[in-house]
Amino acid sequence: MSRSSLHLDSPRQPLARPGAGSPAPAGNAGAAPAATPASTPSSLPRSGGDHWRYSSQLNQQLTAAQRALGFVDSLAGQLEALKGELSGQLTQRRVDSARLARGIEQVAQQWSQRGAASGGSLDSRLQFRLAADARQTFTVRGLEVANLTQGAPETLVFFTGEPGSGPAAVKVGEPLSEAALLAALGRALAPSGIQPQLDEQGQLQFSVAEAAWQGVRERFSLRGGGIRFPAGQPQHLKLQPTEQALQPQQWQSADHAGTRQTLQKVLRALDQLQLSRAAISRAMAEVRHAIAQLSQMSEQLWADGFVNDFNARFNTPDSESGLYEVVPALLGVSRYRVLSLLALP
């Protein structure tokens, strides 16, 4: 396993450096075995400061994964119980809406505890973040790729109201490319903790730490040059958060039609939890493997060994065969995700 394989991103993407915090949808929502305790830092050798810090980080990541796994399994249990109630009552002529409402409320209450229960390692879309730095993604009306890369040039000035971050200017309009737009927005918004990115459809969206979301939502504003946005006083921006994986507050149980729709939403939620659990389990296996490796060698020796092995594989006459091992892992990585990663400050 390479040192860069410890951090989960998406099911289509390779694992990345531990602590980088890229998201990964997580999996199997059925009854799950209990997570085994994380190795304690005291069980790992103290072979130098860097080695010790890296070992501690791995243990923190394993703890985050265990908390996420516990939350996923608990929520899956609640949803399985609710699924049974919904299915049972749909076979009857009369729906006990009060009983179903109580089951929905229990799911809603547990879902509202996601951040605390998972230690920040699961975001609102059930994507697992090994670094326990869940982020809220959102879009802003008027800040679309086509609108910002085409037409007459204009300077946009962003105001986030975050301590230590003043006004930030970004010049938009032709001949700005998508990559240049992301890079410019990334540099301007970095002090406020806001990151621009492109989703899988190439649409511009932003993300911020969940803890900072409400503040950004209240204070994010912009002053334009009179082309795309008004000049003069900054205008408050309307931020639209991306849809959460579960929205139990919208589930209905007053009649058969509403109950049937709720059952379909519960089934979809269980499928998402299955993906979440699979991602968490993969991350835990990777971290445990890394801990085992570090217990047997120093970090420097491990890194040297990896570099030598990589060079030996890709600098031989038949090195093209190595490419066949790498290419499949990259097939699911979209152009938009690559652009977003390259634009990070």
Short mmCIF file of C-alpha atoms in Angstrom, two decimals:
data_model
loop_
_atom_site.label_atom_id
_atom_site.label_comp_id
_atom_site.label_asym_id
_atom_site.label_seq_id
_atom_site.Cartn_x
_atom_site.Cartn_y
_atom_site.Cartn_z
CA MET A 1 0.00 0.00 0.00
CA SER A 2 1.34 3.37 -0.91
CA ARG A 3 1.54 6.18 1.57
CA SER A 4 -0.96 8.11 -0.53
CA SER A 5 -3.68 5.46 -0.14
CA LEU A 6 -4.85 6.30 3.33
CA HIS A 7 -7.44 8.94 2.60
CA LEU A 8 -10.84 8.19 1.04
CA ASP A 9 -12.36 10.45 -1.58
CA SER A 10 -15.18 9.01 -3.72
CA PRO A 11 -15.92 5.41 -4.78
CA ARG A 12 -14.37 6.15 -8.16
CA GLN A 13 -11.24 7.76 -6.85
CA PRO A 14 -8.04 6.31 -5.39
CA LEU A 15 -7.27 6.72 -1.73
CA ALA A 16 -5.20 9.77 -0.85
CA ARG A 17 -2.84 11.10 1.81
CA PRO A 18 -4.09 10.67 5.39
CA GLY A 19 -5.54 13.83 6.83
CA ALA A 20 -6.24 15.40 3.47
CA GLY A 21 -9.92 15.14 4.31
CA SER A 22 -11.39 14.37 0.89
CA PRO A 23 -14.91 13.00 1.05
CA ALA A 24 -15.99 9.45 0.31
CA PRO A 25 -19.47 8.05 0.20
CA ALA A 26 -19.67 5.47 2.84
CA GLY A 27 -21.59 1.41 2.84
CA ASN A 28 -23.53 -1.83 3.94
CA ALA A 29 -26.27 -0.72 6.18
CA GLY A 30 -27.31 -4.07 7.49
CA ALA A 31 -26.44 -5.38 10.91
CA ALA A 32 -22.78 -4.60 11.32
CA PRO A 33 -20.07 -6.12 13.45
CA ALA A 34 -18.83 -3.88 16.20
CA ALA A 35 -15.77 -1.88 15.35
CA THR A 36 -12.62 -3.10 17.00
CA PRO A 37 -10.82 -0.67 19.30
CA ALA A 38 -8.20 1.52 17.76
CA SER A 39 -4.58 0.84 18.57
CA THR A 40 -3.42 3.21 21.26
CA PRO A 41 -0.45 5.49 20.64
CA SER A 42 1.39 3.75 23.45
CA SER A 43 1.31 0.50 21.45
CA LEU A 44 3.35 2.05 18.66
CA PRO A 45 7.13 2.55 18.72
CA ARG A 46 8.55 6.00 19.37
CA SER A 47 11.13 6.02 16.62
CA GLY A 48 11.41 9.74 16.10
CA GLY A 49 9.14 12.76 16.27
CA ASP A 50 7.78 12.52 12.72
CA HIS A 51 7.06 8.81 13.11
CA TRP A 52 5.28 9.45 16.40
CA ARG A 53 3.15 12.26 14.96
CA TYR A 54 2.22 10.15 11.96
CA SER A 55 1.28 7.22 14.21
CA SER A 56 -0.89 9.46 16.37
CA GLN A 57 -2.62 10.81 13.28
CA LEU A 58 -3.41 7.30 12.10
CA ASN A 59 -4.94 6.45 15.46
CA GLN A 60 -7.06 9.60 15.33
CA GLN A 61 -8.26 8.64 11.88
CA LEU A 62 -9.12 5.14 13.03
CA THR A 63 -11.11 6.59 15.93
CA ALA A 64 -12.98 8.88 13.53
CA ALA A 65 -13.84 5.91 11.31
CA GLN A 66 -15.10 3.92 14.29
CA ARG A 67 -17.38 6.76 15.38
CA ALA A 68 -18.74 7.12 11.85
CA LEU A 69 -19.32 3.38 11.64
CA GLY A 70 -21.21 3.40 14.93
CA PHE A 71 -23.46 6.22 13.74
CA VAL A 72 -24.13 4.57 10.38
CA ASP A 73 -25.05 1.25 11.99
CA SER A 74 -27.31 2.89 14.56
CA LEU A 75 -29.11 4.96 11.94
CA ALA A 76 -29.47 1.93 9.68
CA GLY A 77 -31.12 0.06 12.54
CA GLN A 78 -33.63 2.87 13.01
CA LEU A 79 -34.40 2.93 9.30
CA GLU A 80 -34.81 -0.84 9.13
CA ALA A 81 -37.35 -0.65 11.95
CA LEU A 82 -39.21 2.17 10.21
CA LYS A 83 -39.15 0.25 6.93
CA GLY A 84 -40.84 -2.68 8.65
CA GLU A 85 -43.55 -0.41 10.08
CA LEU A 86 -44.19 1.28 6.74
CA SER A 87 -44.34 -2.00 4.83
CA GLY A 88 -46.64 -3.56 7.39
CA GLN A 89 -49.10 -0.70 7.44
CA LEU A 90 -49.23 -0.39 3.66
CA THR A 91 -50.80 -3.85 3.62
CA GLN A 92 -53.64 -2.59 5.83
CA ARG A 93 -56.60 -0.49 4.80
CA ARG A 94 -55.96 2.07 7.49
CA VAL A 95 -52.62 3.73 8.24
CA ASP A 96 -51.68 4.44 11.86
CA SER A 97 -50.18 7.83 11.03
CA ALA A 98 -49.40 8.68 14.67
CA ARG A 99 -47.32 5.54 15.12
CA LEU A 100 -45.47 6.11 11.87
CA ALA A 101 -44.88 9.76 12.78
CA ARG A 102 -43.16 8.64 15.99
CA GLY A 103 -40.86 6.37 14.00
CA ILE A 104 -40.04 9.16 11.57
CA GLU A 105 -39.34 11.52 14.47
CA GLN A 106 -36.88 9.03 15.98
CA VAL A 107 -35.00 8.89 12.68
CA ALA A 108 -35.04 12.70 12.42
CA GLN A 109 -33.68 13.06 15.95
CA GLN A 110 -30.84 10.64 15.28
CA TRP A 111 -30.03 12.31 11.96
CA SER A 112 -29.83 15.70 13.70
CA GLN A 113 -27.02 14.28 15.89
CA ARG A 114 -24.90 13.25 12.89
CA GLY A 115 -22.13 15.82 13.39
CA ALA A 116 -21.57 15.14 17.08
CA ALA A 117 -22.09 11.37 16.88
CA SER A 118 -19.65 10.92 13.98
CA GLY A 119 -17.13 13.44 15.31
CA GLY A 120 -17.38 15.44 12.09
CA SER A 121 -16.38 12.49 9.91
CA LEU A 122 -19.72 12.22 8.05
CA ASP A 123 -21.13 15.14 6.12
CA SER A 124 -24.78 15.80 5.30
CA ARG A 125 -24.51 13.74 2.10
CA LEU A 126 -23.18 10.74 4.06
CA GLN A 127 -19.73 11.17 2.58
CA PHE A 128 -17.03 9.96 4.93
CA ARG A 129 -14.09 12.24 5.68
CA LEU A 130 -11.16 10.49 7.30
CA ALA A 131 -9.77 13.75 8.69
CA ALA A 132 -13.09 14.41 10.52
CA ASP A 133 -13.51 17.75 8.73
CA ALA A 134 -17.02 17.47 7.31
CA ARG A 135 -17.92 20.35 5.01
CA GLN A 136 -21.15 21.93 3.81
CA THR A 137 -21.41 22.35 0.05
CA PHE A 138 -23.55 25.04 -1.51
CA THR A 139 -24.23 26.95 -4.72
CA VAL A 140 -24.69 30.68 -5.27
CA ARG A 141 -27.15 32.06 -7.77
CA GLY A 142 -25.33 34.13 -10.38
CA LEU A 143 -21.99 32.42 -9.73
CA GLU A 144 -22.11 29.87 -12.55
CA VAL A 145 -19.18 28.83 -14.72
CA ALA A 146 -20.71 30.09 -17.96
CA ASN A 147 -21.68 33.41 -16.41
CA LEU A 148 -18.20 34.01 -14.98
CA THR A 149 -16.06 32.86 -17.91
CA GLN A 150 -18.00 34.54 -20.73
CA GLY A 151 -19.00 38.09 -21.54
CA ALA A 152 -17.43 41.43 -20.70
CA PRO A 153 -14.72 41.53 -18.00
CA GLU A 154 -15.82 42.58 -14.53
CA THR A 155 -14.24 42.67 -11.08
CA LEU A 156 -16.18 41.00 -8.29
CA VAL A 157 -15.32 41.85 -4.68
CA PHE A 158 -16.25 39.22 -2.08
CA PHE A 159 -16.94 39.97 1.58
CA THR A 160 -17.20 36.98 3.95
CA GLY A 161 -17.08 38.73 7.31
CA GLU A 162 -14.74 36.06 8.66
CA PRO A 163 -12.08 37.26 11.14
CA GLY A 164 -8.79 37.86 9.36
CA SER A 165 -10.31 37.92 5.89
CA GLY A 166 -10.88 41.25 4.18
CA PRO A 167 -12.46 42.02 0.80
CA ALA A 168 -11.17 39.79 -2.00
CA ALA A 169 -11.31 40.80 -5.66
CA VAL A 170 -11.64 38.39 -8.59
CA LYS A 171 -11.67 39.45 -12.24
CA VAL A 172 -14.15 37.42 -14.31
CA GLY A 173 -15.29 37.39 -17.94
CA GLU A 174 -13.61 36.48 -21.19
CA PRO A 175 -11.06 35.06 -21.81
CA LEU A 176 -11.11 33.28 -18.40
CA SER A 177 -10.89 29.47 -18.45
CA GLU A 178 -12.55 27.12 -15.96
CA ALA A 179 -9.20 26.26 -14.37
CA ALA A 180 -8.21 29.92 -14.06
CA LEU A 181 -11.59 30.76 -12.56
CA LEU A 182 -11.27 28.07 -9.89
CA ALA A 183 -7.72 29.14 -9.09
CA ALA A 184 -8.69 32.82 -8.76
CA LEU A 185 -11.71 32.06 -6.57
CA GLY A 186 -9.64 29.67 -4.48
CA ARG A 187 -6.96 32.28 -3.76
CA ALA A 188 -9.53 34.96 -2.97
CA LEU A 189 -11.69 32.87 -0.65
CA ALA A 190 -8.97 30.79 1.03
CA PRO A 191 -8.61 33.10 4.09
CA SER A 192 -12.31 32.57 4.87
CA GLY A 193 -12.08 28.78 4.55
CA ILE A 194 -14.38 28.66 1.50
CA GLN A 195 -13.29 26.37 -1.33
CA PRO A 196 -14.66 26.50 -4.91
CA GLN A 197 -15.06 23.27 -6.83
CA LEU A 198 -16.82 21.74 -9.82
CA ASP A 199 -19.33 18.97 -9.29
CA GLU A 200 -19.57 15.91 -11.53
CA GLN A 201 -21.71 17.87 -14.01
CA GLY A 202 -19.19 20.72 -14.19
CA GLN A 203 -21.33 23.11 -12.17
CA LEU A 204 -19.63 25.57 -9.81
CA GLN A 205 -20.22 24.99 -6.13
CA PHE A 206 -18.50 25.96 -2.91
CA SER A 207 -17.81 24.27 0.41
CA VAL A 208 -17.04 25.42 3.93
CA ALA A 209 -16.50 23.67 7.26
CA GLU A 210 -19.87 22.71 8.71
CA ALA A 211 -19.10 24.63 11.89
CA ALA A 212 -18.67 27.83 9.85
CA TRP A 213 -21.68 27.33 7.57
CA GLN A 214 -24.22 29.46 9.41
CA GLY A 215 -21.83 32.39 9.71
CA VAL A 216 -20.95 32.27 6.03
CA ARG A 217 -24.62 31.98 5.10
CA GLU A 218 -25.44 35.13 7.06
CA ARG A 219 -22.48 37.30 6.00
CA PHE A 220 -21.36 36.24 2.50
CA SER A 221 -21.83 39.25 0.19
CA LEU A 222 -20.50 40.58 -3.09
CA ARG A 223 -20.01 43.84 -4.95
CA GLY A 224 -19.87 43.79 -8.73
CA GLY A 225 -19.08 46.28 -11.43
CA GLY A 226 -22.60 46.67 -12.78
CA ILE A 227 -22.44 43.86 -15.33
CA ARG A 228 -23.25 40.63 -13.51
CA PHE A 229 -23.74 42.14 -10.07
CA PRO A 230 -24.60 45.71 -8.98
CA ALA A 231 -21.87 48.17 -8.11
CA GLY A 232 -21.97 50.25 -4.94
CA GLN A 233 -22.93 48.59 -1.67
CA PRO A 234 -22.18 44.84 -1.34
CA GLN A 235 -25.21 42.65 -1.97
CA HIS A 236 -25.96 39.74 0.34
CA LEU A 237 -25.69 36.45 -1.54
CA LYS A 238 -28.36 33.77 -1.29
CA LEU A 239 -26.60 30.48 -0.65
CA GLN A 240 -28.35 27.25 -1.54
CA PRO A 241 -27.05 24.24 0.44
CA THR A 242 -26.83 20.96 -1.43
CA GLU A 243 -29.59 18.51 -0.60
CA GLN A 244 -28.97 16.31 2.42
CA ALA A 245 -28.91 12.54 2.08
CA LEU A 246 -31.83 12.26 4.52
CA GLN A 247 -34.65 14.74 4.95
CA PRO A 248 -36.98 12.98 7.43
CA GLN A 249 -38.70 16.26 8.26
CA GLN A 250 -40.31 16.03 4.83
CA TRP A 251 -41.48 12.42 5.13
CA GLN A 252 -45.26 11.94 5.24
CA SER A 253 -47.43 9.27 6.84
CA ALA A 254 -50.96 10.72 6.80
CA ASP A 255 -52.25 8.38 4.09
CA HIS A 256 -51.28 5.44 1.92
CA ALA A 257 -49.80 7.65 -0.83
CA GLY A 258 -47.56 9.57 1.58
CA THR A 259 -46.59 6.37 3.40
CA ARG A 260 -45.63 4.70 0.11
CA GLN A 261 -43.43 7.66 -0.86
CA THR A 262 -41.79 7.63 2.55
CA LEU A 263 -41.01 3.93 2.18
CA GLN A 264 -39.22 4.63 -1.09
CA LYS A 265 -37.15 7.37 0.57
CA VAL A 266 -36.26 5.03 3.43
CA LEU A 267 -35.09 2.38 0.97
CA ARG A 268 -32.91 4.94 -0.84
CA ALA A 269 -31.45 6.08 2.48
CA LEU A 270 -30.56 2.49 3.37
CA ASP A 271 -28.78 2.12 0.02
CA GLN A 272 -26.75 5.26 0.75
CA LEU A 273 -25.85 3.95 4.18
CA GLN A 274 -24.60 0.75 2.58
CA LEU A 275 -22.23 2.78 0.41
CA SER A 276 -21.13 4.78 3.45
CA ARG A 277 -20.38 1.72 5.50
CA ALA A 278 -18.33 0.17 2.69
CA ALA A 279 -16.19 3.32 2.39
CA ILE A 280 -15.66 3.51 6.15
CA SER A 281 -14.67 -0.15 6.29
CA ARG A 282 -12.15 0.33 3.49
CA ALA A 283 -10.66 3.32 5.27
CA MET A 284 -10.34 1.39 8.53
CA ALA A 285 -8.59 -1.47 6.76
CA GLU A 286 -6.14 0.96 5.13
CA VAL A 287 -5.37 2.73 8.40
CA ARG A 288 -4.86 -0.54 10.29
CA HIS A 289 -2.52 -1.72 7.57
CA ALA A 290 -0.54 1.54 7.81
CA ILE A 291 -0.33 1.20 11.61
CA ALA A 292 0.99 -2.33 11.21
CA GLN A 293 3.63 -1.14 8.75
CA LEU A 294 4.76 1.69 11.00
CA SER A 295 5.12 -0.70 13.92
CA GLN A 296 7.73 -2.61 11.92
CA MET A 297 9.81 0.14 10.35
CA SER A 298 10.59 3.83 10.62
CA GLU A 299 8.67 6.29 8.46
CA GLN A 300 11.83 7.25 6.58
CA LEU A 301 12.65 3.64 5.73
CA TRP A 302 9.05 3.05 4.65
CA ALA A 303 9.05 6.13 2.40
CA ASP A 304 12.42 5.22 0.88
CA GLY A 305 11.17 1.72 0.17
CA PHE A 306 8.06 2.99 -1.54
CA VAL A 307 10.00 5.43 -3.75
CA ASN A 308 12.49 2.75 -4.77
CA ASP A 309 9.72 0.31 -5.59
CA PHE A 310 7.84 2.92 -7.63
CA ASN A 311 10.96 3.89 -9.60
CA ALA A 312 11.83 0.27 -10.24
CA ARG A 313 8.35 -0.43 -11.59
CA PHE A 314 8.06 2.56 -13.91
CA ASN A 315 11.66 2.83 -15.14
CA THR A 316 12.08 -0.59 -16.69
CA PRO A 317 11.68 -1.61 -20.35
CA ASP A 318 8.26 -3.13 -19.63
CA SER A 319 7.13 -0.18 -17.50
CA GLU A 320 4.10 0.24 -19.74
CA SER A 321 2.59 -2.76 -17.99
CA GLY A 322 2.52 -0.70 -14.82
CA LEU A 323 0.31 1.83 -16.53
CA TYR A 324 -2.34 -0.83 -16.97
CA GLU A 325 -2.53 -1.05 -13.19
CA VAL A 326 -2.92 2.71 -12.77
CA VAL A 327 -5.33 3.53 -15.59
CA PRO A 328 -8.37 1.61 -14.23
CA ALA A 329 -8.21 3.61 -11.00
CA LEU A 330 -8.34 6.85 -12.98
CA LEU A 331 -11.17 5.98 -15.34
CA GLY A 332 -13.85 7.22 -12.93
CA VAL A 333 -12.11 10.51 -12.13
CA SER A 334 -13.91 13.24 -13.99
CA ARG A 335 -12.26 16.24 -15.63
CA TYR A 336 -14.16 18.53 -13.26
CA ARG A 337 -12.80 16.80 -10.16
CA VAL A 338 -9.24 17.08 -11.46
CA LEU A 339 -9.73 20.79 -12.13
CA SER A 340 -11.10 21.29 -8.61
CA LEU A 341 -8.12 19.52 -7.03
CA LEU A 342 -5.58 21.42 -9.10
CA ALA A 343 -7.20 24.72 -8.13
CA LEU A 344 -6.74 24.18 -4.39
CA PRO A 345 -4.48 26.91 -2.98
#
